[in-house]
Coordinates of C-alpha atoms and ligand atoms in Angstrom, one line a residue:
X25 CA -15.8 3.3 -5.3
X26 CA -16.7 2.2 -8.7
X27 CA -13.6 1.5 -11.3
X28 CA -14.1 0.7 -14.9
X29 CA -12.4 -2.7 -15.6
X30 CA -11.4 -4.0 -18.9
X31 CA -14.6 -7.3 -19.7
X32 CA -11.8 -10.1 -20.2
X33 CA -10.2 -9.7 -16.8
X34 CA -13.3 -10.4 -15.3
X35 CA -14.5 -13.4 -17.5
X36 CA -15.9 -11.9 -20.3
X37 CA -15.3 -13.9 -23.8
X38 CA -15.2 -10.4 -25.5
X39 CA -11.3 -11.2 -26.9
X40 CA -10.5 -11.1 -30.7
X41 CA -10.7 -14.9 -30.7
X42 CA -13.9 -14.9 -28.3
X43 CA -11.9 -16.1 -24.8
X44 CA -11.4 -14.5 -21.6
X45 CA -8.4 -13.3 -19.6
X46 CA -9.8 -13.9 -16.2
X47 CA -7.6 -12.0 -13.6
X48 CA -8.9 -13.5 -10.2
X49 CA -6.0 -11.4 -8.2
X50 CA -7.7 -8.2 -9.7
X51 CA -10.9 -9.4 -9.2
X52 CA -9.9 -9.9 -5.4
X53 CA -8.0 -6.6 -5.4
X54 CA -11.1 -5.1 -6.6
X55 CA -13.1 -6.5 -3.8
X56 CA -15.0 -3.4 -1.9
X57 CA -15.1 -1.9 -5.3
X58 CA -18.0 -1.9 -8.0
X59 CA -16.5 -3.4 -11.1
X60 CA -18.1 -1.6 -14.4
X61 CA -17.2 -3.5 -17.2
X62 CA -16.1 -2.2 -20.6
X63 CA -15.5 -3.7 -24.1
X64 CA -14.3 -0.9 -26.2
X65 CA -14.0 -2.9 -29.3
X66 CA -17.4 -4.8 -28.6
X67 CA -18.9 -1.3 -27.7
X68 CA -17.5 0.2 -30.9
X69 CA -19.4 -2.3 -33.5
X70 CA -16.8 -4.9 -33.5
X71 CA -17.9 -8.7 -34.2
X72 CA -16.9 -11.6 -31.5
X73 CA -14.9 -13.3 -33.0
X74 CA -13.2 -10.6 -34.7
X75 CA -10.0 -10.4 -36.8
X76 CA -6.5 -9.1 -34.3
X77 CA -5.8 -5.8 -34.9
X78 CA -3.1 -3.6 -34.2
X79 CA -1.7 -0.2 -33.9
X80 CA 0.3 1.4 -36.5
X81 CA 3.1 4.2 -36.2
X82 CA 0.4 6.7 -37.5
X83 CA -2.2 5.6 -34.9
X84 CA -4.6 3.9 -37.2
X85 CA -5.7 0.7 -36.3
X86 CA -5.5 -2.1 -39.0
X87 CA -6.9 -5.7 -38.5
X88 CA -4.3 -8.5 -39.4
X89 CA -6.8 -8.9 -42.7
X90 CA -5.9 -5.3 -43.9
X91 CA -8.9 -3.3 -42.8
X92 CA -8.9 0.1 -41.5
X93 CA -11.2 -0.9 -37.9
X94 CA -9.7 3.2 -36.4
X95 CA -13.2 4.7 -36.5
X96 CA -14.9 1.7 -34.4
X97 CA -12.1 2.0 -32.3
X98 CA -12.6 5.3 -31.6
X99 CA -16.3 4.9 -31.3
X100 CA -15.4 2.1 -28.0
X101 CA -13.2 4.1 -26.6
X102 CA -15.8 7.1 -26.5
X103 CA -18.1 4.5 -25.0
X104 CA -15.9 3.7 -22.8
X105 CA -15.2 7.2 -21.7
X106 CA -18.8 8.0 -21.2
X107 CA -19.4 5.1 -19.4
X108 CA -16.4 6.0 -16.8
X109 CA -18.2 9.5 -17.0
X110 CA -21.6 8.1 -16.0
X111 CA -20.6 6.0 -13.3
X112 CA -18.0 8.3 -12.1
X113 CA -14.9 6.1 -12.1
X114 CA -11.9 8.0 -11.5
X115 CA -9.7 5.0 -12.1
X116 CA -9.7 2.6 -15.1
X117 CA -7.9 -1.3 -14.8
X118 CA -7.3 -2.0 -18.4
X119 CA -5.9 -5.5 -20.2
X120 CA -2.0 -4.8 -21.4
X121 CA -1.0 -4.7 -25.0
X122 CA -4.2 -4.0 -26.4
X123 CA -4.9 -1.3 -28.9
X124 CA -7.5 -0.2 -27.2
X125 CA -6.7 -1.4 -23.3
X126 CA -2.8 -1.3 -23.4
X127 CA -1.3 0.8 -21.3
X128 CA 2.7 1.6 -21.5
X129 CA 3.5 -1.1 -24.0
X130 CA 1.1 -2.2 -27.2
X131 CA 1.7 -4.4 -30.2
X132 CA 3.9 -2.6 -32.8
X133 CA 1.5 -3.0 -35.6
X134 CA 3.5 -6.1 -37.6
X135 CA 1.6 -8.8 -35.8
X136 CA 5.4 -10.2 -35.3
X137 CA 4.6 -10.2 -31.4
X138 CA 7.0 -7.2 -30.7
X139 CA 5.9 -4.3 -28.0
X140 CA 6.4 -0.8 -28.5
X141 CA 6.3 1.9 -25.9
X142 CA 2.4 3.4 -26.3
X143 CA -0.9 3.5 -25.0
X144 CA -4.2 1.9 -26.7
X145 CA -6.7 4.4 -28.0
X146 CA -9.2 4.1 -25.3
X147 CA -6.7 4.5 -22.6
X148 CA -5.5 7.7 -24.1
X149 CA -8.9 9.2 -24.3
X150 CA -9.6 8.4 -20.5
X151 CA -6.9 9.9 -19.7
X152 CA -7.5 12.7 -21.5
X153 CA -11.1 12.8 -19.6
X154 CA -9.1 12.7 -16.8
X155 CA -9.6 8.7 -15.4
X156 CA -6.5 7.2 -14.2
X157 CA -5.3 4.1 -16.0
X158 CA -3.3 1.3 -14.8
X159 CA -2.6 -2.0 -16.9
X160 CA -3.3 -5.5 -14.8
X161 CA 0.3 -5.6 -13.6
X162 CA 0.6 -2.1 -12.3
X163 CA -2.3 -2.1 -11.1
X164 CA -1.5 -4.9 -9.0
X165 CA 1.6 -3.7 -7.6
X166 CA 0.4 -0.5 -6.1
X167 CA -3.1 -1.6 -6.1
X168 CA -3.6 -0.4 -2.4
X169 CA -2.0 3.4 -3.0
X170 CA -4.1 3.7 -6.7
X171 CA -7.0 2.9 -4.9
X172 CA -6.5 5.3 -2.1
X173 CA -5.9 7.9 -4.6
X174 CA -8.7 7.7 -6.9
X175 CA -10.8 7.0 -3.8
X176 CA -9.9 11.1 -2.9
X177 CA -10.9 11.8 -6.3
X178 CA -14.1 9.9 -6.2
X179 CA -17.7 10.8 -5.6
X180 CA -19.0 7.5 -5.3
X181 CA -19.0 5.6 -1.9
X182 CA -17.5 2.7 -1.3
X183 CA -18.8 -0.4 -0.6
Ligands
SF4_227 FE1 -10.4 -7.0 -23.4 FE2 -10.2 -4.4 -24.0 FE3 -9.7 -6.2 -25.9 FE4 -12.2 -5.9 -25.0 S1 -11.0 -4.3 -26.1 S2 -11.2 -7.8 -25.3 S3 -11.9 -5.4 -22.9 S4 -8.5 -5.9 -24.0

């Protein structure tokens, strides 16, 4: 089975500030699985190192430096779709509070810190495409069920 993964939880220096979030209990929950990485903001024209960004009320995407960054963030997440699409990965595992990875909470948009209830803009078009999406920590606590799902819902063979 083949599951898109968000590029920092598997050691990619892709972040805003050009670091990793390497996530060695997905990585090991993944095991038996083909990892296919995705950077949506990378894939969608985005410099590394990069300005933060965040998502506003209106869903537009403004970097912390006052730029409108919405259309390359649309342009990743389409990426990233495709991608999903191509591989056939019926279940996405996707950094939290990202405005394009988040999934359940994101950054309000005031670079304050604060959550909001909402998803990034790449995990509402997978799952518009249909992928399942999970977040690090959801992921891991049902990994074994999710997998078992999507597996049904899979055409690729597991490893
Ligand atoms: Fe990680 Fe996603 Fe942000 Fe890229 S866009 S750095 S994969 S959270």
């Amino acid at each position: 089975m083949k599951v898109l993964v968000s590029a920092c939880l598997v050691g990619r220096c892709c972040r805003y500030d050009a670091t990793a979030r390497y996530n060695d209990a997905v990585v090991e929950a993944l095991a038996g699985c083909e990892i296919v990485q995705t950077c949506p903001e990378v894939e969608g024209g985005l410099p590394c190192p990069r300005a933060a960004s965040e998502m506003h009320r209106d869903g537009r995407v403004m970097s912390v430096e006052g730029y409108d960054v919405t259309e390359a963030y649309l342009h990743g997440a389409a990426c990233a779709v495709e991608k999903a699409k191509r591989n056939g990965c019926s279940l996405a595992v996707l950094k939290a509070k990202s405005p394009s990875c988040g999934a359940g909470r994101i950054y309000d948009g005031t670079f304050s810190g604060r959550l909001v209830k909402g998803d990034g803009i790449t995990v509402r078009m997978l799952r518009d495409a249909g992928v399942a999406v999970a977040n690090e920590e959801e992921f891991l606590s049902t990994a074994a069920s999710l997998l078992a799902e999507c597996s049904t819902n899979c055409n690729v063979a597991c490893s």
